[in-house]
């Protein structure tokens, strides 16, 4: 399996769909939460994110709660 690392700005501009893979506790949910909150913030930390995705409404669903039930 090949791993490729790129900076977050390039990743946000790269395409329409993304896959975030990682072991339990590696920060997948936290990354998605940060992205959703940044899109809702007018002065967000990631201008590339806003430029690419500002016309979309982020919805954050905490999946661990669903898996526990």
PDB file of N, CA, C and O in Angstrom:
ATOM      1  N   UNK A   1       0.849  -1.176   0.000  1.00  0.00           N
ATOM      2  CA  UNK A   1       0.000   0.000   0.000  1.00  0.00           C
ATOM      3  C   UNK A   1       0.892   1.236   0.000  1.00  0.00           C
ATOM      4  O   UNK A   1       1.825   1.325   0.777  1.00  0.00           O
ATOM      5  N   UNK A   2       0.579   2.181  -0.843  1.00  0.00           N
ATOM      6  CA  UNK A   2       1.374   3.392  -0.983  1.00  0.00           C
ATOM      7  C   UNK A   2       0.728   4.546  -0.220  1.00  0.00           C
ATOM      8  O   UNK A   2      -0.469   4.775  -0.318  1.00  0.00           O
ATOM      9  N   UNK A   3       1.523   5.278   0.534  1.00  0.00           N
ATOM     10  CA  UNK A   3       1.041   6.427   1.278  1.00  0.00           C
ATOM     11  C   UNK A   3       1.614   7.694   0.661  1.00  0.00           C
ATOM     12  O   UNK A   3       2.796   7.761   0.376  1.00  0.00           O
ATOM     13  N   UNK A   4       0.748   8.659   0.447  1.00  0.00           N
ATOM     14  CA  UNK A   4       1.184   9.938  -0.104  1.00  0.00           C
ATOM     15  C   UNK A   4       0.704  11.036   0.823  1.00  0.00           C
ATOM     16  O   UNK A   4      -0.469  11.099   1.174  1.00  0.00           O
ATOM     17  N   UNK A   5       1.597  11.912   1.239  1.00  0.00           N
ATOM     18  CA  UNK A   5       1.228  13.013   2.120  1.00  0.00           C
ATOM     19  C   UNK A   5       1.295  14.326   1.351  1.00  0.00           C
ATOM     20  O   UNK A   5       2.243  14.578   0.630  1.00  0.00           O
ATOM     21  N   UNK A   6       0.237  15.131   1.533  1.00  0.00           N
ATOM     22  CA  UNK A   6       0.212  16.463   0.940  1.00  0.00           C
ATOM     23  C   UNK A   6      -0.281  17.436   1.995  1.00  0.00           C
ATOM     24  O   UNK A   6      -0.918  17.036   2.979  1.00  0.00           O
ATOM     25  N   UNK A   7      -0.023  18.729   1.802  1.00  0.00           N
ATOM     26  CA  UNK A   7      -0.484  19.712   2.779  1.00  0.00           C
ATOM     27  C   UNK A   7      -2.006  19.852   2.682  1.00  0.00           C
ATOM     28  O   UNK A   7      -2.616  19.543   1.663  1.00  0.00           O
ATOM     29  N   UNK A   8      -2.600  20.339   3.768  1.00  0.00           N
ATOM     30  CA  UNK A   8      -4.061  20.417   3.858  1.00  0.00           C
ATOM     31  C   UNK A   8      -4.662  21.311   2.772  1.00  0.00           C
ATOM     32  O   UNK A   8      -5.702  20.975   2.204  1.00  0.00           O
ATOM     33  N   UNK A   9      -4.030  22.433   2.469  1.00  0.00           N
ATOM     34  CA  UNK A   9      -4.560  23.335   1.442  1.00  0.00           C
ATOM     35  C   UNK A   9      -4.669  22.677   0.090  1.00  0.00           C
ATOM     36  O   UNK A   9      -5.678  22.801  -0.604  1.00  0.00           O
ATOM     37  N   UNK A  10      -3.644  21.943  -0.296  1.00  0.00           N
ATOM     38  CA  UNK A  10      -3.666  21.224  -1.580  1.00  0.00           C
ATOM     39  C   UNK A  10      -4.725  20.133  -1.567  1.00  0.00           C
ATOM     40  O   UNK A  10      -5.394  19.883  -2.561  1.00  0.00           O
ATOM     41  N   UNK A  11      -4.871  19.477  -0.444  1.00  0.00           N
ATOM     42  CA  UNK A  11      -5.856  18.400  -0.321  1.00  0.00           C
ATOM     43  C   UNK A  11      -7.269  18.950  -0.484  1.00  0.00           C
ATOM     44  O   UNK A  11      -8.092  18.374  -1.187  1.00  0.00           O
ATOM     45  N   UNK A  12      -7.544  20.110   0.132  1.00  0.00           N
ATOM     46  CA  UNK A  12      -8.876  20.708   0.049  1.00  0.00           C
ATOM     47  C   UNK A  12      -9.231  21.129  -1.368  1.00  0.00           C
ATOM     48  O   UNK A  12     -10.388  21.119  -1.750  1.00  0.00           O
ATOM     49  N   UNK A  13      -8.240  21.530  -2.139  1.00  0.00           N
ATOM     50  CA  UNK A  13      -8.481  21.997  -3.505  1.00  0.00           C
ATOM     51  C   UNK A  13      -8.516  20.865  -4.523  1.00  0.00           C
ATOM     52  O   UNK A  13      -8.901  21.066  -5.664  1.00  0.00           O
ATOM     53  N   UNK A  14      -8.155  19.667  -4.122  1.00  0.00           N
ATOM     54  CA  UNK A  14      -7.874  18.578  -5.059  1.00  0.00           C
ATOM     55  C   UNK A  14      -9.083  17.987  -5.785  1.00  0.00           C
ATOM     56  O   UNK A  14      -8.961  17.579  -6.925  1.00  0.00           O
ATOM     57  N   UNK A  15     -10.235  17.886  -5.153  1.00  0.00           N
ATOM     58  CA  UNK A  15     -11.313  17.192  -5.835  1.00  0.00           C
ATOM     59  C   UNK A  15     -12.662  17.353  -5.176  1.00  0.00           C
ATOM     60  O   UNK A  15     -12.853  18.165  -4.290  1.00  0.00           O
ATOM     61  N   UNK A  16     -13.589  16.544  -5.609  1.00  0.00           N
ATOM     62  CA  UNK A  16     -14.966  16.586  -5.125  1.00  0.00           C
ATOM     63  C   UNK A  16     -15.228  15.668  -3.931  1.00  0.00           C
ATOM     64  O   UNK A  16     -16.066  15.944  -3.109  1.00  0.00           O
ATOM     65  N   UNK A  17     -14.518  14.549  -3.875  1.00  0.00           N
ATOM     66  CA  UNK A  17     -14.749  13.561  -2.811  1.00  0.00           C
ATOM     67  C   UNK A  17     -13.413  13.133  -2.226  1.00  0.00           C
ATOM     68  O   UNK A  17     -12.408  13.070  -2.919  1.00  0.00           O
ATOM     69  N   UNK A  18     -13.454  12.815  -0.935  1.00  0.00           N
ATOM     70  CA  UNK A  18     -12.233  12.433  -0.242  1.00  0.00           C
ATOM     71  C   UNK A  18     -12.492  11.228   0.632  1.00  0.00           C
ATOM     72  O   UNK A  18     -13.619  10.998   1.068  1.00  0.00           O
ATOM     73  N   UNK A  19     -11.449  10.498   0.915  1.00  0.00           N
ATOM     74  CA  UNK A  19     -11.506   9.378   1.850  1.00  0.00           C
ATOM     75  C   UNK A  19     -10.481   9.645   2.932  1.00  0.00           C
ATOM     76  O   UNK A  19      -9.324   9.945   2.640  1.00  0.00           O
ATOM     77  N   UNK A  20     -10.916   9.559   4.173  1.00  0.00           N
ATOM     78  CA  UNK A  20     -10.017   9.725   5.311  1.00  0.00           C
ATOM     79  C   UNK A  20      -9.917   8.362   5.982  1.00  0.00           C
ATOM     80  O   UNK A  20     -10.903   7.854   6.510  1.00  0.00           O
ATOM     81  N   UNK A  21      -8.734   7.781   5.929  1.00  0.00           N
ATOM     82  CA  UNK A  21      -8.501   6.462   6.515  1.00  0.00           C
ATOM     83  C   UNK A  21      -7.552   6.574   7.692  1.00  0.00           C
ATOM     84  O   UNK A  21      -6.642   7.392   7.689  1.00  0.00           O
ATOM     85  N   UNK A  22      -7.758   5.733   8.680  1.00  0.00           N
ATOM     86  CA  UNK A  22      -6.850   5.710   9.821  1.00  0.00           C
ATOM     87  C   UNK A  22      -7.360   4.774  10.888  1.00  0.00           C
ATOM     88  O   UNK A  22      -8.533   4.385  10.897  1.00  0.00           O
ATOM     89  N   UNK A  23      -6.483   4.428  11.773  1.00  0.00           N
ATOM     90  CA  UNK A  23      -6.844   3.561  12.885  1.00  0.00           C
ATOM     91  C   UNK A  23      -7.745   4.308  13.862  1.00  0.00           C
ATOM     92  O   UNK A  23      -7.824   5.540  13.841  1.00  0.00           O
ATOM     93  N   UNK A  24      -8.391   3.558  14.734  1.00  0.00           N
ATOM     94  CA  UNK A  24      -9.222   4.161  15.771  1.00  0.00           C
ATOM     95  C   UNK A  24      -8.368   5.107  16.609  1.00  0.00           C
ATOM     96  O   UNK A  24      -7.250   4.769  16.993  1.00  0.00           O
ATOM     97  N   UNK A  25      -8.902   6.298  16.838  1.00  0.00           N
ATOM     98  CA  UNK A  25      -8.191   7.274  17.652  1.00  0.00           C
ATOM     99  C   UNK A  25      -7.147   8.091  16.917  1.00  0.00           C
ATOM    100  O   UNK A  25      -6.428   8.875  17.532  1.00  0.00           O
ATOM    101  N   UNK A  26      -7.055   7.938  15.592  1.00  0.00           N
ATOM    102  CA  UNK A  26      -6.025   8.657  14.839  1.00  0.00           C
ATOM    103  C   UNK A  26      -6.433  10.079  14.453  1.00  0.00           C
ATOM    104  O   UNK A  26      -5.616  10.825  13.933  1.00  0.00           O
ATOM    105  N   UNK A  27      -7.690  10.465  14.706  1.00  0.00           N
ATOM    106  CA  UNK A  27      -8.116  11.842  14.457  1.00  0.00           C
ATOM    107  C   UNK A  27      -8.996  12.058  13.244  1.00  0.00           C
ATOM    108  O   UNK A  27      -9.186  13.190  12.809  1.00  0.00           O
ATOM    109  N   UNK A  28      -9.558  10.989  12.684  1.00  0.00           N
ATOM    110  CA  UNK A  28     -10.419  11.127  11.499  1.00  0.00           C
ATOM    111  C   UNK A  28     -11.638  11.998  11.798  1.00  0.00           C
ATOM    112  O   UNK A  28     -11.923  12.940  11.080  1.00  0.00           O
ATOM    113  N   UNK A  29     -12.338  11.695  12.862  1.00  0.00           N
ATOM    114  CA  UNK A  29     -13.532  12.465  13.225  1.00  0.00           C
ATOM    115  C   UNK A  29     -13.178  13.893  13.593  1.00  0.00           C
ATOM    116  O   UNK A  29     -13.902  14.830  13.249  1.00  0.00           O
ATOM    117  N   UNK A  30     -12.073  14.070  14.289  1.00  0.00           N
ATOM    118  CA  UNK A  30     -11.648  15.424  14.659  1.00  0.00           C
ATOM    119  C   UNK A  30     -11.343  16.258  13.414  1.00  0.00           C
ATOM    120  O   UNK A  30     -11.709  17.432  13.335  1.00  0.00           O
ATOM    121  N   UNK A  31     -10.692  15.668  12.427  1.00  0.00           N
ATOM    122  CA  UNK A  31     -10.404  16.381  11.184  1.00  0.00           C
ATOM    123  C   UNK A  31     -11.696  16.820  10.514  1.00  0.00           C
ATOM    124  O   UNK A  31     -11.827  17.981  10.093  1.00  0.00           O
ATOM    125  N   UNK A  32     -12.665  15.946  10.416  1.00  0.00           N
ATOM    126  CA  UNK A  32     -13.937  16.286   9.775  1.00  0.00           C
ATOM    127  C   UNK A  32     -14.680  17.367  10.552  1.00  0.00           C
ATOM    128  O   UNK A  32     -15.299  18.258   9.971  1.00  0.00           O
ATOM    129  N   UNK A  33     -14.588  17.308  11.867  1.00  0.00           N
ATOM    130  CA  UNK A  33     -15.222  18.330  12.700  1.00  0.00           C
ATOM    131  C   UNK A  33     -14.546  19.690  12.489  1.00  0.00           C
ATOM    132  O   UNK A  33     -15.220  20.711  12.355  1.00  0.00           O
ATOM    133  N   UNK A  34     -13.228  19.712  12.451  1.00  0.00           N
ATOM    134  CA  UNK A  34     -12.488  20.952  12.216  1.00  0.00           C
ATOM    135  C   UNK A  34     -12.851  21.544  10.855  1.00  0.00           C
ATOM    136  O   UNK A  34     -13.059  22.750  10.726  1.00  0.00           O
ATOM    137  N   UNK A  35     -12.953  20.704   9.838  1.00  0.00           N
ATOM    138  CA  UNK A  35     -13.316  21.171   8.495  1.00  0.00           C
ATOM    139  C   UNK A  35     -14.721  21.783   8.506  1.00  0.00           C
ATOM    140  O   UNK A  35     -14.934  22.871   7.977  1.00  0.00           O
ATOM    141  N   UNK A  36     -15.680  21.097   9.121  1.00  0.00           N
ATOM    142  CA  UNK A  36     -17.056  21.602   9.171  1.00  0.00           C
ATOM    143  C   UNK A  36     -17.122  22.931   9.911  1.00  0.00           C
ATOM    144  O   UNK A  36     -17.752  23.887   9.440  1.00  0.00           O
ATOM    145  N   UNK A  37     -16.470  23.038  11.050  1.00  0.00           N
ATOM    146  CA  UNK A  37     -16.497  24.278  11.820  1.00  0.00           C
ATOM    147  C   UNK A  37     -15.776  25.411  11.092  1.00  0.00           C
ATOM    148  O   UNK A  37     -16.198  26.564  11.156  1.00  0.00           O
ATOM    149  N   UNK A  38     -14.702  25.093  10.387  1.00  0.00           N
ATOM    150  CA  UNK A  38     -13.973  26.118   9.646  1.00  0.00           C
ATOM    151  C   UNK A  38     -14.827  26.679   8.513  1.00  0.00           C
ATOM    152  O   UNK A  38     -14.779  27.879   8.251  1.00  0.00           O
ATOM    153  N   UNK A  39     -15.596  25.840   7.853  1.00  0.00           N
ATOM    154  CA  UNK A  39     -16.470  26.322   6.785  1.00  0.00           C
ATOM    155  C   UNK A  39     -17.549  27.263   7.313  1.00  0.00           C
ATOM    156  O   UNK A  39     -17.997  28.161   6.604  1.00  0.00           O
ATOM    157  N   UNK A  40     -17.964  27.068   8.553  1.00  0.00           N
ATOM    158  CA  UNK A  40     -19.000  27.914   9.145  1.00  0.00           C
ATOM    159  C   UNK A  40     -18.446  29.218   9.702  1.00  0.00           C
ATOM    160  O   UNK A  40     -19.210  30.137   9.994  1.00  0.00           O
ATOM    161  N   UNK A  41     -17.137  29.319   9.857  1.00  0.00           N
ATOM    162  CA  UNK A  41     -16.487  30.501  10.419  1.00  0.00           C
ATOM    163  C   UNK A  41     -16.084  31.456   9.298  1.00  0.00           C
ATOM    164  O   UNK A  41     -15.381  31.067   8.375  1.00  0.00           O
ATOM    165  N   UNK A  42     -16.530  32.701   9.367  1.00  0.00           N
ATOM    166  CA  UNK A  42     -16.213  33.675   8.314  1.00  0.00           C
ATOM    167  C   UNK A  42     -14.715  33.938   8.198  1.00  0.00           C
ATOM    168  O   UNK A  42     -14.208  34.195   7.120  1.00  0.00           O
ATOM    169  N   UNK A  43     -13.992  33.891   9.290  1.00  0.00           N
ATOM    170  CA  UNK A  43     -12.547  34.117   9.259  1.00  0.00           C
ATOM    171  C   UNK A  43     -11.798  32.823   9.485  1.00  0.00           C
ATOM    172  O   UNK A  43     -10.898  32.754  10.305  1.00  0.00           O
ATOM    173  N   UNK A  44     -12.176  31.781   8.760  1.00  0.00           N
ATOM    174  CA  UNK A  44     -11.620  30.450   8.967  1.00  0.00           C
ATOM    175  C   UNK A  44     -10.115  30.370   8.795  1.00  0.00           C
ATOM    176  O   UNK A  44      -9.478  31.231   8.179  1.00  0.00           O
ATOM    177  N   UNK A  45      -9.553  29.330   9.341  1.00  0.00           N
ATOM    178  CA  UNK A  45      -8.103  29.105   9.298  1.00  0.00           C
ATOM    179  C   UNK A  45      -7.629  28.599   7.942  1.00  0.00           C
ATOM    180  O   UNK A  45      -6.446  28.662   7.645  1.00  0.00           O
ATOM    181  N   UNK A  46      -8.552  28.072   7.128  1.00  0.00           N
ATOM    182  CA  UNK A  46      -8.179  27.481   5.846  1.00  0.00           C
ATOM    183  C   UNK A  46      -8.874  28.233   4.702  1.00  0.00           C
ATOM    184  O   UNK A  46      -9.961  27.848   4.270  1.00  0.00           O
ATOM    185  N   UNK A  47      -8.263  29.305   4.173  1.00  0.00           N
ATOM    186  CA  UNK A  47      -8.912  30.046   3.079  1.00  0.00           C
ATOM    187  C   UNK A  47      -9.127  29.186   1.836  1.00  0.00           C
ATOM    188  O   UNK A  47     -10.089  29.389   1.094  1.00  0.00           O
ATOM    189  N   UNK A  48      -8.249  28.198   1.608  1.00  0.00           N
ATOM    190  CA  UNK A  48      -8.421  27.302   0.464  1.00  0.00           C
ATOM    191  C   UNK A  48      -9.713  26.501   0.597  1.00  0.00           C
ATOM    192  O   UNK A  48     -10.414  26.242  -0.368  1.00  0.00           O
ATOM    193  N   UNK A  49     -10.016  26.129   1.816  1.00  0.00           N
ATOM    194  CA  UNK A  49     -11.235  25.379   2.101  1.00  0.00           C
ATOM    195  C   UNK A  49     -12.464  26.224   1.783  1.00  0.00           C
ATOM    196  O   UNK A  49     -13.373  25.776   1.100  1.00  0.00           O
ATOM    197  N   UNK A  50     -12.474  27.460   2.240  1.00  0.00           N
ATOM    198  CA  UNK A  50     -13.607  28.347   1.982  1.00  0.00           C
ATOM    199  C   UNK A  50     -13.748  28.647   0.495  1.00  0.00           C
ATOM    200  O   UNK A  50     -14.861  28.682  -0.036  1.00  0.00           O
ATOM    201  N   UNK A  51     -12.631  28.857  -0.187  1.00  0.00           N
ATOM    202  CA  UNK A  51     -12.679  29.166  -1.613  1.00  0.00           C
ATOM    203  C   UNK A  51     -13.287  28.024  -2.412  1.00  0.00           C
ATOM    204  O   UNK A  51     -14.016  28.229  -3.377  1.00  0.00           O
ATOM    205  N   UNK A  52     -13.018  26.811  -1.995  1.00  0.00           N
ATOM    206  CA  UNK A  52     -13.473  25.633  -2.740  1.00  0.00           C
ATOM    207  C   UNK A  52     -14.862  25.150  -2.321  1.00  0.00           C
ATOM    208  O   UNK A  52     -15.648  24.693  -3.134  1.00  0.00           O
ATOM    209  N   UNK A  53     -15.173  25.232  -1.023  1.00  0.00           N
ATOM    210  CA  UNK A  53     -16.369  24.572  -0.500  1.00  0.00           C
ATOM    211  C   UNK A  53     -17.369  25.501   0.181  1.00  0.00           C
ATOM    212  O   UNK A  53     -18.327  25.032   0.786  1.00  0.00           O
ATOM    213  N   UNK A  54     -17.199  26.821   0.102  1.00  0.00           N
ATOM    214  CA  UNK A  54     -18.063  27.757   0.836  1.00  0.00           C
ATOM    215  C   UNK A  54     -19.522  27.703   0.401  1.00  0.00           C
ATOM    216  O   UNK A  54     -20.401  28.102   1.154  1.00  0.00           O
ATOM    217  N   UNK A  55     -19.804  27.201  -0.786  1.00  0.00           N
ATOM    218  CA  UNK A  55     -21.197  27.137  -1.254  1.00  0.00           C
ATOM    219  C   UNK A  55     -21.919  25.883  -0.769  1.00  0.00           C
ATOM    220  O   UNK A  55     -23.057  25.633  -1.135  1.00  0.00           O
ATOM    221  N   UNK A  56     -21.277  25.103   0.066  1.00  0.00           N
ATOM    222  CA  UNK A  56     -21.871  23.861   0.592  1.00  0.00           C
ATOM    223  C   UNK A  56     -22.122  23.986   2.093  1.00  0.00           C
ATOM    224  O   UNK A  56     -21.419  24.698   2.790  1.00  0.00           O
ATOM    225  N   UNK A  57     -23.098  23.286   2.580  1.00  0.00           N
ATOM    226  CA  UNK A  57     -23.407  23.268   4.004  1.00  0.00           C
ATOM    227  C   UNK A  57     -22.758  22.043   4.634  1.00  0.00           C
ATOM    228  O   UNK A  57     -23.103  20.910   4.284  1.00  0.00           O
ATOM    229  N   UNK A  58     -21.828  22.249   5.545  1.00  0.00           N
ATOM    230  CA  UNK A  58     -21.198  21.088   6.190  1.00  0.00           C
ATOM    231  C   UNK A  58     -22.133  20.468   7.217  1.00  0.00           C
ATOM    232  O   UNK A  58     -22.812  21.167   7.966  1.00  0.00           O
ATOM    233  N   UNK A  59     -22.180  19.161   7.225  1.00  0.00           N
ATOM    234  CA  UNK A  59     -22.973  18.428   8.211  1.00  0.00           C
ATOM    235  C   UNK A  59     -22.037  17.426   8.879  1.00  0.00           C
ATOM    236  O   UNK A  59     -21.442  16.581   8.218  1.00  0.00           O
ATOM    237  N   UNK A  60     -21.905  17.551  10.178  1.00  0.00           N
ATOM    238  CA  UNK A  60     -21.027  16.664  10.937  1.00  0.00           C
ATOM    239  C   UNK A  60     -21.887  15.646  11.685  1.00  0.00           C
ATOM    240  O   UNK A  60     -22.737  16.009  12.484  1.00  0.00           O
ATOM    241  N   UNK A  61     -21.686  14.385  11.402  1.00  0.00           N
ATOM    242  CA  UNK A  61     -22.409  13.310  12.079  1.00  0.00           C
ATOM    243  C   UNK A  61     -21.402  12.462  12.852  1.00  0.00           C
ATOM    244  O   UNK A  61     -20.534  11.836  12.246  1.00  0.00           O
ATOM    245  N   UNK A  62     -21.498  12.428  14.180  1.00  0.00           N
ATOM    246  CA  UNK A  62     -20.555  11.636  14.970  1.00  0.00           C
ATOM    247  C   UNK A  62     -20.878  10.134  14.870  1.00  0.00           C
ATOM    248  O   UNK A  62     -21.743   9.626  15.568  1.00  0.00           O
ATOM    249  N   UNK A  63     -20.191   9.432  13.998  1.00  0.00           N
ATOM    250  CA  UNK A  63     -20.479   8.025  13.752  1.00  0.00           C
ATOM    251  C   UNK A  63     -20.240   7.086  14.932  1.00  0.00           C
ATOM    252  O   UNK A  63     -20.937   6.073  15.040  1.00  0.00           O
ATOM    253  N   UNK A  64     -19.304   7.352  15.835  1.00  0.00           N
ATOM    254  CA  UNK A  64     -19.140   6.425  16.964  1.00  0.00           C
ATOM    255  C   UNK A  64     -20.398   6.243  17.792  1.00  0.00           C
ATOM    256  O   UNK A  64     -20.650   5.169  18.313  1.00  0.00           O
ATOM    257  N   UNK A  65     -21.218   7.269  17.877  1.00  0.00           N
ATOM    258  CA  UNK A  65     -22.479   7.125  18.634  1.00  0.00           C
ATOM    259  C   UNK A  65     -23.407   6.130  17.946  1.00  0.00           C
ATOM    260  O   UNK A  65     -24.112   5.384  18.601  1.00  0.00           O
ATOM    261  N   UNK A  66     -23.432   6.126  16.628  1.00  0.00           N
ATOM    262  CA  UNK A  66     -24.284   5.179  15.902  1.00  0.00           C
ATOM    263  C   UNK A  66     -23.784   3.765  16.074  1.00  0.00           C
ATOM    264  O   UNK A  66     -24.562   2.831  16.200  1.00  0.00           O
ATOM    265  N   UNK A  67     -22.487   3.576  16.042  1.00  0.00           N
ATOM    266  CA  UNK A  67     -21.903   2.240  16.149  1.00  0.00           C
ATOM    267  C   UNK A  67     -22.109   1.646  17.522  1.00  0.00           C
ATOM    268  O   UNK A  67     -22.196   0.432  17.683  1.00  0.00           O
ATOM    269  N   UNK A  68     -22.217   2.489  18.556  1.00  0.00           N
ATOM    270  CA  UNK A  68     -22.372   2.007  19.928  1.00  0.00           C
ATOM    271  C   UNK A  68     -23.780   1.507  20.211  1.00  0.00           C
ATOM    272  O   UNK A  68     -23.994   0.740  21.124  1.00  0.00           O
ATOM    273  N   UNK A  69     -24.747   1.941  19.409  1.00  0.00           N
ATOM    274  CA  UNK A  69     -26.148   1.563  19.679  1.00  0.00           C
ATOM    275  C   UNK A  69     -26.519   0.254  19.017  1.00  0.00           C
ATOM    276  O   UNK A  69     -26.008  -0.199  18.097  1.00  0.00           O
TER     277      UNK A  69
END
